[in-house]
Coordinates of C-alpha atoms in Angstrom, one line a residue:
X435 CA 38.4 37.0 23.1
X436 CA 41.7 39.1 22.6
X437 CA 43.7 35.7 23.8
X438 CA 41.8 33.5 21.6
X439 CA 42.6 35.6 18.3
X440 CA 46.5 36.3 19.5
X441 CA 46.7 32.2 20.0
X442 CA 45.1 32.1 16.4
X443 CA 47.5 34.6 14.9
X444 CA 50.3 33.1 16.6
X445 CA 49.3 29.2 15.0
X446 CA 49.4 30.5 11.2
X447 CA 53.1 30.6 11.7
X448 CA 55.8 28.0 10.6
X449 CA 58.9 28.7 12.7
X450 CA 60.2 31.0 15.1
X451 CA 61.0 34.0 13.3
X452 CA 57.6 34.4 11.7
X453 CA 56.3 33.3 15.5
X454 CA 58.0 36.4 16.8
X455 CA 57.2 38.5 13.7
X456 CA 53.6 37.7 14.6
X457 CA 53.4 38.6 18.4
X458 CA 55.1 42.2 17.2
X459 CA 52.4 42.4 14.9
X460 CA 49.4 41.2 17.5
X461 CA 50.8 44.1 20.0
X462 CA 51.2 46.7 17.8
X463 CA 48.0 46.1 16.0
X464 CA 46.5 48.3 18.7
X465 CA 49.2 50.8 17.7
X466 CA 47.8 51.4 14.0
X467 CA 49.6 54.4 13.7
X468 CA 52.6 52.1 13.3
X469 CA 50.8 49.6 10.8
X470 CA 53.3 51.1 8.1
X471 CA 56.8 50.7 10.1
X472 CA 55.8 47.0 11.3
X473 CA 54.3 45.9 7.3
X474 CA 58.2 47.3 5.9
X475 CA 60.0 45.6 8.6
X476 CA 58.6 42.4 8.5
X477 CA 58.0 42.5 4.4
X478 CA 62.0 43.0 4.2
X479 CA 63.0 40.3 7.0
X480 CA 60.4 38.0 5.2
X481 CA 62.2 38.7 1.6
X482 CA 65.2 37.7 3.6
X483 CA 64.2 34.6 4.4
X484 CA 62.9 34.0 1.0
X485 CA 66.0 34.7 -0.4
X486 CA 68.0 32.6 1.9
X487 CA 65.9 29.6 1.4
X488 CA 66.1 29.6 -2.3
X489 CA 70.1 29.5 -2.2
X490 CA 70.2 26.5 0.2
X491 CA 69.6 23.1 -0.4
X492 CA 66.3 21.5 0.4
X493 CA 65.6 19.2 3.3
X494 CA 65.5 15.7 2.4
X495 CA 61.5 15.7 2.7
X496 CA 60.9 18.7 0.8
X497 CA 59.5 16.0 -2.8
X498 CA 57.4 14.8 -0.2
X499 CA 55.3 17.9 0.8
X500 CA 55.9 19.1 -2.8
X501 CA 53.7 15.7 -3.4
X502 CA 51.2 16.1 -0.5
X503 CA 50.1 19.8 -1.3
X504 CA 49.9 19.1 -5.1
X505 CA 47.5 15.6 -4.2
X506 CA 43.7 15.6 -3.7
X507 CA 42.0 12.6 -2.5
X508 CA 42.0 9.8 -5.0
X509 CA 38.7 8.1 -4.1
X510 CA 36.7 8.8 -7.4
X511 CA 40.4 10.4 -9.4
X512 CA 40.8 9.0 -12.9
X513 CA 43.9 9.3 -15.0
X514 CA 44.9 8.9 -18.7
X515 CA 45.1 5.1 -17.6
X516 CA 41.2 5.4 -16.6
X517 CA 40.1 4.8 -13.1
X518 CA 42.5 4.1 -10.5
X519 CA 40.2 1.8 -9.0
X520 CA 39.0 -0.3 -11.8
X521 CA 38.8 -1.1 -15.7
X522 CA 35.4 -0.1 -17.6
X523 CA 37.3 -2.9 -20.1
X524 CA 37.3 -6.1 -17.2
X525 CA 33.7 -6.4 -17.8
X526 CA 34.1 -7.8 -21.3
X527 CA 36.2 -11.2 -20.0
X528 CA 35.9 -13.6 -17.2
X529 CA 38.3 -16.9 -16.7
X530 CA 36.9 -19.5 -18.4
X531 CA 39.2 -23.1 -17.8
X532 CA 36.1 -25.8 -18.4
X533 CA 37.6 -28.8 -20.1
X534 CA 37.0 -28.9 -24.3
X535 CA 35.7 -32.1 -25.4
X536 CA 38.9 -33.6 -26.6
X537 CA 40.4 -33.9 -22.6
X538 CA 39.8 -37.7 -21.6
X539 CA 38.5 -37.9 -17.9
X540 CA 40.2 -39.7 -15.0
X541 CA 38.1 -42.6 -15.3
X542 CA 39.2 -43.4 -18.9
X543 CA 42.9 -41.9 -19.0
X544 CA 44.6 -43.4 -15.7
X545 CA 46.6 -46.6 -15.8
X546 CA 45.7 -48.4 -12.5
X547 CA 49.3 -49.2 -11.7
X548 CA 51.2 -45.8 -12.0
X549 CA 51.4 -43.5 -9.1
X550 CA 53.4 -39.9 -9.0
X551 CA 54.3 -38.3 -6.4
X552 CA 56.3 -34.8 -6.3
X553 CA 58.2 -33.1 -3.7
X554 CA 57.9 -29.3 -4.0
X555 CA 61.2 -26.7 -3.3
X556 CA 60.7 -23.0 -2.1
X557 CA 58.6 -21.1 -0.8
X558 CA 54.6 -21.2 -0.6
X559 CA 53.9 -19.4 -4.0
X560 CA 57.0 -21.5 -5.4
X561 CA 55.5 -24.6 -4.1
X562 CA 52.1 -23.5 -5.7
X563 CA 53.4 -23.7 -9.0
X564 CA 54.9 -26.7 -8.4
X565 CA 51.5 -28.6 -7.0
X566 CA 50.0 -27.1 -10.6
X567 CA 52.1 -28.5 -12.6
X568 CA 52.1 -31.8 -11.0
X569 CA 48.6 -32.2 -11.4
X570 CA 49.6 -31.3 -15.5
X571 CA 52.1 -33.9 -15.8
X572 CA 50.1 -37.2 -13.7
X573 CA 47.6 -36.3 -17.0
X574 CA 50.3 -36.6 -19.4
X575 CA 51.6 -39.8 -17.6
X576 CA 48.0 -41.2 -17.1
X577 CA 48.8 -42.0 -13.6
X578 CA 47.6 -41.6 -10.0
X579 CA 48.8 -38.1 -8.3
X580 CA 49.4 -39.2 -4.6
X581 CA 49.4 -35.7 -2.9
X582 CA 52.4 -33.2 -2.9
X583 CA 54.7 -32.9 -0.4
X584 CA 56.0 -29.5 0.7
X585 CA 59.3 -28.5 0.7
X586 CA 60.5 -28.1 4.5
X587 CA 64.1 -28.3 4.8
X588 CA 64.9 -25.1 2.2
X589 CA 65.6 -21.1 3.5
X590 CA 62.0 -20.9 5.4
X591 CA 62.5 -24.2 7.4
X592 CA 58.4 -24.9 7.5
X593 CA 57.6 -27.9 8.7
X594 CA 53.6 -27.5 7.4
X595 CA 52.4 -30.3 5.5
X596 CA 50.2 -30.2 2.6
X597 CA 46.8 -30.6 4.4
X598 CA 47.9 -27.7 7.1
X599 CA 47.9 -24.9 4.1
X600 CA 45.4 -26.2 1.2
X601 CA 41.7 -28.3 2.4
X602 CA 43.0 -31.4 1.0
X603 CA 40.0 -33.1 0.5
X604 CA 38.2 -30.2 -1.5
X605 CA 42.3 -30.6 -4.0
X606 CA 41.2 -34.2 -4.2
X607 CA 37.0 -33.6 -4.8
X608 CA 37.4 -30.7 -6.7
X609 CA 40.4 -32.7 -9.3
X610 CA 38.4 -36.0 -9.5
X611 CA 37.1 -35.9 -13.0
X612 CA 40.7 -34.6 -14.1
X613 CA 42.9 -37.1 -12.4
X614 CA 43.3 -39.7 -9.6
X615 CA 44.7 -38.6 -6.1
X616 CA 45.4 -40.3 -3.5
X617 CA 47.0 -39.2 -0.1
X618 CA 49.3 -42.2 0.2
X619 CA 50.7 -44.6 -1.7
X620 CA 48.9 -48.3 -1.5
X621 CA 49.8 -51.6 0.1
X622 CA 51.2 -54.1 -2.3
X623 CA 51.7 -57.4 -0.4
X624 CA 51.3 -55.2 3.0
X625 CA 54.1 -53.5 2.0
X626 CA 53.8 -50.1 0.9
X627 CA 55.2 -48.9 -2.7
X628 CA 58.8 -47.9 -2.3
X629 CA 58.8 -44.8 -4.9
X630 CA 61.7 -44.5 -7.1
X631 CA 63.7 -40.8 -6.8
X632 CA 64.2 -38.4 -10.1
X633 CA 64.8 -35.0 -11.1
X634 CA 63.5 -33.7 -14.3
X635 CA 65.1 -30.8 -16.0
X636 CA 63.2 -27.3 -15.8
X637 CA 60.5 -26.5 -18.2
X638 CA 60.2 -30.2 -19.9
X639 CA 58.1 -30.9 -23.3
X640 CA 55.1 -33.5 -22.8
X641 CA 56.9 -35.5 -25.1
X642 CA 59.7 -35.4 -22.6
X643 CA 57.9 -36.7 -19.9
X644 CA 56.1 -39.4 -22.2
X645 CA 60.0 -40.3 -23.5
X646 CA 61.8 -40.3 -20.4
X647 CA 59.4 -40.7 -17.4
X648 CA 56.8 -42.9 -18.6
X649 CA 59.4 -45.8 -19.3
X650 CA 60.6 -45.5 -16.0
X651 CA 57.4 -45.5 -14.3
X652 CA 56.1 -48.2 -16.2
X653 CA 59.5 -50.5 -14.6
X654 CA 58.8 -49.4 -11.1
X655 CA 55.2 -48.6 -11.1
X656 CA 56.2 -45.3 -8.6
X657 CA 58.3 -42.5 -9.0
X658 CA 58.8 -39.8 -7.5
X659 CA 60.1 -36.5 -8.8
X660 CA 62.6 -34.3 -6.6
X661 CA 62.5 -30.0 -6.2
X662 CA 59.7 -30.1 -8.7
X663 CA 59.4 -26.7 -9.4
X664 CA 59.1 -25.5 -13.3
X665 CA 59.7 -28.5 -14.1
X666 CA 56.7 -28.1 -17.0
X667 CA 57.2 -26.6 -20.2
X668 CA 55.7 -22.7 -19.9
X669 CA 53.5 -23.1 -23.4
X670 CA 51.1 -26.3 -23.7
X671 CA 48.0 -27.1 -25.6
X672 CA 44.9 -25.4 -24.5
X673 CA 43.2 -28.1 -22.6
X674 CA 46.5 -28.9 -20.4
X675 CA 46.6 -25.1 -19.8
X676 CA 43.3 -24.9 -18.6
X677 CA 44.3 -27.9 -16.5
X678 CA 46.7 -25.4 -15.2
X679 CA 43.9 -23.2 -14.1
X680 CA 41.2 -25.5 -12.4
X681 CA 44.3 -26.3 -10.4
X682 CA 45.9 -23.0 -9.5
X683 CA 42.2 -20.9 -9.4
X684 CA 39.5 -23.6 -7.6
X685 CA 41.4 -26.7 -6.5
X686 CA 44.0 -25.0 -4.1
X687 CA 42.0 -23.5 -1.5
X688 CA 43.4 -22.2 1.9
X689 CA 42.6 -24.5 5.0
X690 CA 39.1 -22.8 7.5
X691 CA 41.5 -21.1 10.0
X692 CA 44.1 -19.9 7.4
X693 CA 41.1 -18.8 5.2
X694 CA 38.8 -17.0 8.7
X695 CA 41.8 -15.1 9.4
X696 CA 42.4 -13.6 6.2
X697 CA 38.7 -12.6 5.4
X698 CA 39.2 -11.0 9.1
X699 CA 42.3 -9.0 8.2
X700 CA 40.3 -8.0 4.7
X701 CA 37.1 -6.8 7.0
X702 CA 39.7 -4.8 9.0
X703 CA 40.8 -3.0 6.2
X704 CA 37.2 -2.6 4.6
X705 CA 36.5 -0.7 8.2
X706 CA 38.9 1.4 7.7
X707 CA 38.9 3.0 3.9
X708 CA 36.2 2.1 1.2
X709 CA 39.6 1.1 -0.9
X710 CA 42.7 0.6 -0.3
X711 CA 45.9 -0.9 -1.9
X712 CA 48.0 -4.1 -1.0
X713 CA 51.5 -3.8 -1.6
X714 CA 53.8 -6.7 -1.8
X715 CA 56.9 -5.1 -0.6
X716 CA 60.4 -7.6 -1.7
X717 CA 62.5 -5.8 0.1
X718 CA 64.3 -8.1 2.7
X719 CA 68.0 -8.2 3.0
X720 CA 68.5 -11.4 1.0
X721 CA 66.6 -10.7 -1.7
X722 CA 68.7 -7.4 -2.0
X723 CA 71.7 -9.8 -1.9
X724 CA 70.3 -11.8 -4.8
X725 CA 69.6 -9.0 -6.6
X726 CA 73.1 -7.3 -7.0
X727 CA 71.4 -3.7 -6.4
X728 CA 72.8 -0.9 -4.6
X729 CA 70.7 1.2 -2.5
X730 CA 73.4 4.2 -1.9
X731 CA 73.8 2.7 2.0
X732 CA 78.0 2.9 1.9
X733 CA 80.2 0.7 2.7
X734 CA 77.6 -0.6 5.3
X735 CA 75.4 -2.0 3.1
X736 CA 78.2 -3.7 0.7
X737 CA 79.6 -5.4 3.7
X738 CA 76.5 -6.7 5.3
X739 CA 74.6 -7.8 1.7
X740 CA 78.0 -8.8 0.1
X741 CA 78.5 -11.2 2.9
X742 CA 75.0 -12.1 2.4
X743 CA 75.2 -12.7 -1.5
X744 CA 78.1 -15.0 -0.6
X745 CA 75.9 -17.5 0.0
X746 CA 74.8 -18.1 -3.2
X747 CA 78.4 -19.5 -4.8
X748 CA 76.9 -19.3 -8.3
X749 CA 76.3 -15.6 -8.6
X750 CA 79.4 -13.6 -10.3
X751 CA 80.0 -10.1 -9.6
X752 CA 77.7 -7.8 -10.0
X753 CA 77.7 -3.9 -11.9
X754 CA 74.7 -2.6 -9.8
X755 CA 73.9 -0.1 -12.4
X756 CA 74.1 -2.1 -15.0
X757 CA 71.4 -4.8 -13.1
X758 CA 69.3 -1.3 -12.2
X759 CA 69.5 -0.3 -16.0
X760 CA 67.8 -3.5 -17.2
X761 CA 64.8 -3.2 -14.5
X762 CA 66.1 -6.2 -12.4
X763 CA 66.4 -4.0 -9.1
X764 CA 63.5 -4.2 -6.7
X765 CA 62.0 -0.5 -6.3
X766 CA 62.5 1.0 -2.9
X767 CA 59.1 2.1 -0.8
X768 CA 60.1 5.2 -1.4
X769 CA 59.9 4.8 -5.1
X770 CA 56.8 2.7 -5.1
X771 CA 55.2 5.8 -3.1
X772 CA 56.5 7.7 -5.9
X773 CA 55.1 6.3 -8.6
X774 CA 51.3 5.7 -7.2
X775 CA 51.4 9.3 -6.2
X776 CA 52.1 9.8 -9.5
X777 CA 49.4 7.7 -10.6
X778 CA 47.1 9.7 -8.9
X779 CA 46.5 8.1 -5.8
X780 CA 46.2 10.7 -2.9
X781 CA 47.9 10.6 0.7
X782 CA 44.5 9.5 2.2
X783 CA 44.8 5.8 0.1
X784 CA 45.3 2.7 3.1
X785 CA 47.9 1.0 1.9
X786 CA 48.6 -2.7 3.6
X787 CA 51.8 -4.2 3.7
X788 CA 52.7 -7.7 2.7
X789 CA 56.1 -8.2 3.2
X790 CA 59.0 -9.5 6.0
X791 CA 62.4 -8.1 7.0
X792 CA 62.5 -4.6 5.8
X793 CA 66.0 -3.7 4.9
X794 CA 66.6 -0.8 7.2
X795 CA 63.7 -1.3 8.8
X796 CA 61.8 1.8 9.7
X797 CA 64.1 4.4 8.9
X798 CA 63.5 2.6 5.2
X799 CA 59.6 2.8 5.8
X800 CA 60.1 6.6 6.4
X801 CA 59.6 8.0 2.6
X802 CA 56.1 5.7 2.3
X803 CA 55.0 6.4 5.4
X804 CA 55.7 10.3 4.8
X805 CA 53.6 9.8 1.1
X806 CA 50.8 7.3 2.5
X807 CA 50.8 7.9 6.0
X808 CA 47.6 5.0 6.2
X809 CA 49.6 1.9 6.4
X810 CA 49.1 -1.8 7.7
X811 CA 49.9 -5.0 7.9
X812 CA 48.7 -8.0 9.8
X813 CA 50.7 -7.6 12.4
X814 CA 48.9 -4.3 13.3
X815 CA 45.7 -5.2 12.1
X816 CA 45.6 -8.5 14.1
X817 CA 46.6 -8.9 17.7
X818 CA 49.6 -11.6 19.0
X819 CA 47.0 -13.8 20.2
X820 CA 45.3 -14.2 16.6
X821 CA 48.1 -14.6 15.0
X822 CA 49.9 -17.0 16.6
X823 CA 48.9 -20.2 15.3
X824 CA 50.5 -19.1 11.9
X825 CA 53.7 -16.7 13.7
X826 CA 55.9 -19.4 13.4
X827 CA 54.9 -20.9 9.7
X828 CA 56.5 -18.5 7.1
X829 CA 54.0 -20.3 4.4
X830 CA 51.1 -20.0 6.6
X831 CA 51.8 -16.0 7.1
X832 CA 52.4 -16.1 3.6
X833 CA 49.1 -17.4 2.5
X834 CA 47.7 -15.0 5.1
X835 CA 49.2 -12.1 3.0
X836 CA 48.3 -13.9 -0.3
X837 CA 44.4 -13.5 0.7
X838 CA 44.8 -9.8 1.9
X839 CA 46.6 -8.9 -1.8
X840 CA 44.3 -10.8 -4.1
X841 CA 41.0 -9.1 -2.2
X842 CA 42.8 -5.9 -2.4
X843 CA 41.3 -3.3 -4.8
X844 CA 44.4 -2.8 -6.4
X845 CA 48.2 -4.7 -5.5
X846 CA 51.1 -3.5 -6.5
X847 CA 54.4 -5.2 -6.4
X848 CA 58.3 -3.9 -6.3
X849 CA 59.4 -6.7 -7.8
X850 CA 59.0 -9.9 -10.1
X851 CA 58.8 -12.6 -8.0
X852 CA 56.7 -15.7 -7.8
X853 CA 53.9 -14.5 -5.3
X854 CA 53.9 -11.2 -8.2
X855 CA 53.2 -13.1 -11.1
X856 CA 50.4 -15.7 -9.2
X857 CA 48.7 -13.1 -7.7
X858 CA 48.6 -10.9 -11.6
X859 CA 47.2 -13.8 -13.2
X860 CA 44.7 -15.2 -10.4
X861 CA 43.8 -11.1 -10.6
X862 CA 43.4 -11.4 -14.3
X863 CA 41.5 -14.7 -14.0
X864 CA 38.7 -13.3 -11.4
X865 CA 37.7 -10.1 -13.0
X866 CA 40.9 -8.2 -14.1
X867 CA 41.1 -6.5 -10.7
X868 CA 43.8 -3.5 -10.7
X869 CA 47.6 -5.1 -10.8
X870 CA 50.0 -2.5 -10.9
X871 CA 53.6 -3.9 -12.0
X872 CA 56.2 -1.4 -12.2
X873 CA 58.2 -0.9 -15.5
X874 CA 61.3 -0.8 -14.0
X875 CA 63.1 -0.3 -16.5
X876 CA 61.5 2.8 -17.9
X877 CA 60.6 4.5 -14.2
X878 CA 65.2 3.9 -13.5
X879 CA 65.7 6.8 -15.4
X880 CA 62.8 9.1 -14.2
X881 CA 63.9 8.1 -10.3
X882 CA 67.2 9.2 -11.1
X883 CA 66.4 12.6 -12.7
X884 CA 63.2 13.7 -10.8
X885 CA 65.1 16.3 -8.9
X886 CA 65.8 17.8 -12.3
X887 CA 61.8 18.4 -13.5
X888 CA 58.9 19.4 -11.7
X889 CA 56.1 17.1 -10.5
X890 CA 53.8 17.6 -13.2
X891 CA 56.7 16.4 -15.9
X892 CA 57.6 13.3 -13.4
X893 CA 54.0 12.2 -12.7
X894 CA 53.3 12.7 -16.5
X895 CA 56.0 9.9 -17.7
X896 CA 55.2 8.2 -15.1
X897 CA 51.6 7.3 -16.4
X898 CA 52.8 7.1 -19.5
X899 CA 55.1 4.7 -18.8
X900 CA 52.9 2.7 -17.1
X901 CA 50.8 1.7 -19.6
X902 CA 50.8 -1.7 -20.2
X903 CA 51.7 -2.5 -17.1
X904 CA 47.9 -1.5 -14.8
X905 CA 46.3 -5.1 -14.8
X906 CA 44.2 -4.3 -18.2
X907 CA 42.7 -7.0 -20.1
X908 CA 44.9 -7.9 -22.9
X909 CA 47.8 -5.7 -22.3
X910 CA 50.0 -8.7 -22.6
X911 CA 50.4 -10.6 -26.0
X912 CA 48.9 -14.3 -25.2
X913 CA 51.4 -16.3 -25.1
X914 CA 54.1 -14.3 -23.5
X915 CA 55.6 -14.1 -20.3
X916 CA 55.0 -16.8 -17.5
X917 CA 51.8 -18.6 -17.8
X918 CA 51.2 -17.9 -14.3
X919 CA 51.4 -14.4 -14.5
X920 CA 49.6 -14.1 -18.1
X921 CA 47.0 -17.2 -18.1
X922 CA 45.3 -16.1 -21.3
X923 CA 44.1 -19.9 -22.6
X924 CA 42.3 -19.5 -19.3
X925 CA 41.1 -15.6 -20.4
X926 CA 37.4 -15.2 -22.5
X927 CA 36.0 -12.1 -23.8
X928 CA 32.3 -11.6 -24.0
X929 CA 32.3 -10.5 -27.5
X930 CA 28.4 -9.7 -28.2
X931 CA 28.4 -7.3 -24.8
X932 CA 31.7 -5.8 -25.8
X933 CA 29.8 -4.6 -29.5
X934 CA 26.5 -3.6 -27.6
X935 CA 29.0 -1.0 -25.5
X936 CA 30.7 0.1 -28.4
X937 CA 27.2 1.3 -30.0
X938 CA 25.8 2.9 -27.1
X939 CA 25.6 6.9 -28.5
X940 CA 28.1 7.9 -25.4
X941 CA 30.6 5.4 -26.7
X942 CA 30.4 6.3 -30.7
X943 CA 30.8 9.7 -29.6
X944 CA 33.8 8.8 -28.3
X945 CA 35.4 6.6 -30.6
X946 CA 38.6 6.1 -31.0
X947 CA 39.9 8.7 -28.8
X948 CA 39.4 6.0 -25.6
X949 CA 41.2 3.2 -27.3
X950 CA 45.0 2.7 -25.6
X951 CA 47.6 0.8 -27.4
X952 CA 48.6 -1.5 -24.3
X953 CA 50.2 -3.5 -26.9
X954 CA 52.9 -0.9 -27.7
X955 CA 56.6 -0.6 -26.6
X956 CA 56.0 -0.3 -23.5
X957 CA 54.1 -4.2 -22.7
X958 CA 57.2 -5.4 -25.0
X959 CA 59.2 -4.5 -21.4
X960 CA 58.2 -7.9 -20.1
X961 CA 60.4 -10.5 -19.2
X962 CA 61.3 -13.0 -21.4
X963 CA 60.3 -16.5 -20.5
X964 CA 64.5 -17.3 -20.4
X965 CA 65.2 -14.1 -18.0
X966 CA 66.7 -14.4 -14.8
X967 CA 64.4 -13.0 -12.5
X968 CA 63.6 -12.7 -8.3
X969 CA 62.1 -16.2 -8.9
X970 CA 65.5 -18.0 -9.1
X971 CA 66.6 -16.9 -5.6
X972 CA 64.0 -19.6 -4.6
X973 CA 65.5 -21.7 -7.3
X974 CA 69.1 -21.2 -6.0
X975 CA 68.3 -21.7 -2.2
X976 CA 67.4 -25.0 -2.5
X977 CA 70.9 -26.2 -3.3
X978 CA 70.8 -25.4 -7.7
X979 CA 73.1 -23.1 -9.4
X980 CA 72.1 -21.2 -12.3
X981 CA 74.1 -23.6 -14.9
X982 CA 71.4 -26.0 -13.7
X983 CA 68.4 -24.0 -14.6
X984 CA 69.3 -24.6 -18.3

């Protein structure tokens, strides 16, 4: 019994000092006589200690447990952005792309001797966009859509064809009062069509494509249209936006085995935590490259991502801090950790992982893993043998990650790229699930001073800062930013159930005093539709300079 309390006695104790400080104190409690001598020593060696500590600098980890003992669990924690976990506002819209009665079906509009056919450029969620907006542009042509072709000699080197990422027949069933498609071109004379190459510029009118295309398609009867990526205007009429959505929302689907192995990765997860967050972490060493950024590495980290930026001859110089300033620098996973703890998310949140190379790899990981020690991915949630079918197909990993971060109760992004924006509107489209962007530009200057205020000041601004930029319905003005991200044509609101809230007695109590401004200052941080942004690195891989995006 006497060992069991000195081992208990001897546990409450932090290092040595206060290790030997404690076994003095277990022998001599059976001295009490001394109880006085041993309670001065040890109180002035302890104010030592105290003293000493407070004049040195901290060890680097010391924000972290500053952050863990401050943090609760998060499961049912709201903040003044309301719950962490969901919007009492989603409720009142749904996505809503049904066709108005002006859009002429396939079986009236489509010319029986015009056939499109695209080739895509980039990367799966660059590709996606690229597959939408071809489906836009056979409408405005009134011609057959023969089915995409994916882009397989860019960065990734994927040799998947269209059929082995999307269930083709469901794109062609699920289109057919839309458009035509076909999944080859036809026999003329038992020969079969020889298409004729071009390359529209990036975000063309209709009128453009009814000015310049149609002519030429009308001569050769098929064309097709090379790295076909934005190349669709960003604002169109309603209808042809919608279009945009029946596409991007319901026609792509995943292939069975792409689609089983995802809903298996999100039952994982769903074993594991009743929530949890998917982060889609842009952190690999090219996009770091791209970016300009500096990441306080040395001369290391200039040599190996300057030699790496080389690759893209278009890019100038760059003024890190001037490209961190404006918001264009991917946040670290440290500073992504940051900010959800600020949020109010606690250290027991799972958070998984979508992401590749890791610059620095685990020593990188470190700072998250120290704030959120729950993490995954699907390489630790799935064994070798269950992945391997897809190990080798960078799009098919991708779309594996795609479906983990859009069933995700809340995804969060470092960056703006394309898989960002797709997943923030698809999120917005199916029920205004939690997207958490970070605004970058705002949270520079808090990273940068946070060793100057104490947690409660950081986390504070953080929030506040944040607003605007949580997912919530109409926090972006319609119209602004990339459709994709911001799909509000495709975005109803359930008026008449939104007024029945609003006069419940719990609600007029409230009043105005739950209304946020998500239209203020802070939303006005979003990119404009001309802004250079992550996206482009696709754009330049595939052989384009950034005079050509014009």
């Amino acid at each position: 019994m006497k060992k069991r309390k000195r081992d208990s006695s001897i546990n409450t104790c932090s290092d040595r000092v206060a290790v030997a400080l404690c076994d003095v104190i277990f022998l001599l409690r059976r001295r009490r006589q001394l109880f006085p001598f041993i309670f001065s020593i040890s109180g002035c060696i302890l104010l030592f200690f105290v003293a000493f500590s407070l004049l040195s600098s901290p060890p680097p980890v010391t924000r972290h447990r500053f952050l863990l003992r401050r943090h609760h669990s998060s499961e049912n924690e709201g903040t003044l952005l309301g719950d962490l976990w969901g919007s009492k506002e989603s409720k009142f819209y749904y996505g809503c792309s049904a066709p108005s009665d002006k859009f002429h079906p396939a079986q009236v509009k489509t010319h029986p001797n015009r056939y499109l056919l695209i080739a895509t450029s980039g990367g799966l969620n660059q590709q996606r966009t690229g597959i939408t907006d071809a489906v836009v542009a056979a409408y405005i042509l009134n011609a057959t859509l023969v089915v995409p072709k994916l882009d397989q000699k860019s960065y990734w080197k994927d040799s998947s064809d269209f059929e082995e990422i999307f269930d083709v027949d469901w794109f062609i069933s699920s289109l057919s009062r839309d458009i035509e498609i076909i999944k080859q071109l036809p026999k003329k004379k038992g020969k079969v069509l020889n298409p004729h190459n071009m390359r529209v510029p990036r975000k063309c009118s209709p009128k453009f494509y009814e000015s310049h295309v149609l002519p030429i398609l009308n001569k050769k009867h098929a064309i097709q249209l090379t790295k076909f990526d934005y190349r669709l205007a960003n604002k169109l009429d309603t209808d042809l936006q919608k279009l945009r959505c029946r596409v991007n929302y319901h026609a792509l689907k995943f292939t069975d085995p792409i689609r089983h192995i995802g809903k298996m990765l999100v039952e994982r997860m769903r074993l594991k935590t009743k929530h949890f967050i998917a982060l889609h972490l842009r952190f690999e060493p090219d996009m770091l490259a791209f970016s300009g950024c500096y990441y306080g590495g040395g001369d290391e980290e200039r040599t190996v991502l300057g030699a790496l930026r080389k690759r893209w001859k278009s890019l100038h110089a760059s003024n890190p801090d001037k490209v961190r300033r404006h918001g264009r620098c991917p946040l670290t996973p440290e500073e992504v950790g940051l900010m959800l703890r600020a949020l109010g998310f606690g250290s027991d949140v799972h958070l998984y992982i979508a992401s590749g190379e890791v610059y620095g790899g685990r020593e990188t990981l470190a700072p998250l893993k120290a704030l959120f020690p729950n993490l995954h991915s699907k390489e630790t949630l799935a064994s070798k043998y269950e992945l391997e079918p897809f190990s080798s197909f960078s799009a098919r990993m991708a779309a594996l990650d795609f479906i983990v971060c859009d069933e995700s109760d809340v995804f969060v992004t470092n960056n703006n790229g394309n898989m960002a924006r797709i997943l923030a509107g698809r999120r917005r489209y199916f029920g205004h699930k939690p997207t958490i962007r970070p605004n970058a530009k705002k949270l520079y200057k808090l990273f940068v001073d946070r060793n100057n205020m104490t947690w409660e000041e950081f986390a504070s601004k953080v929030r506040t800062n944040q607003i605007g930029f949580m997912g919530e319905p109409n926090e972006v003005k319609p119209g602004r930013g990339e459709f994709h991200e911001n799909p509000a044509a495709c975005i109803c609101e359930d008026s008449e159930a939104k007024a029945r809230e609003l006069l419940t007695p719990q609600n007029q109590t409230l009043g105005n005093h739950r209304k946020v401004d998500t239209h203020g200052s802070e939303a006005e941080d979003h990119l404009n539709d001309n802004d250079l942004d992550w996206s482009d690195m696709d754009y330049i891989d595939n052989g384009y300079t950034l005079q050509d995006k014009k």
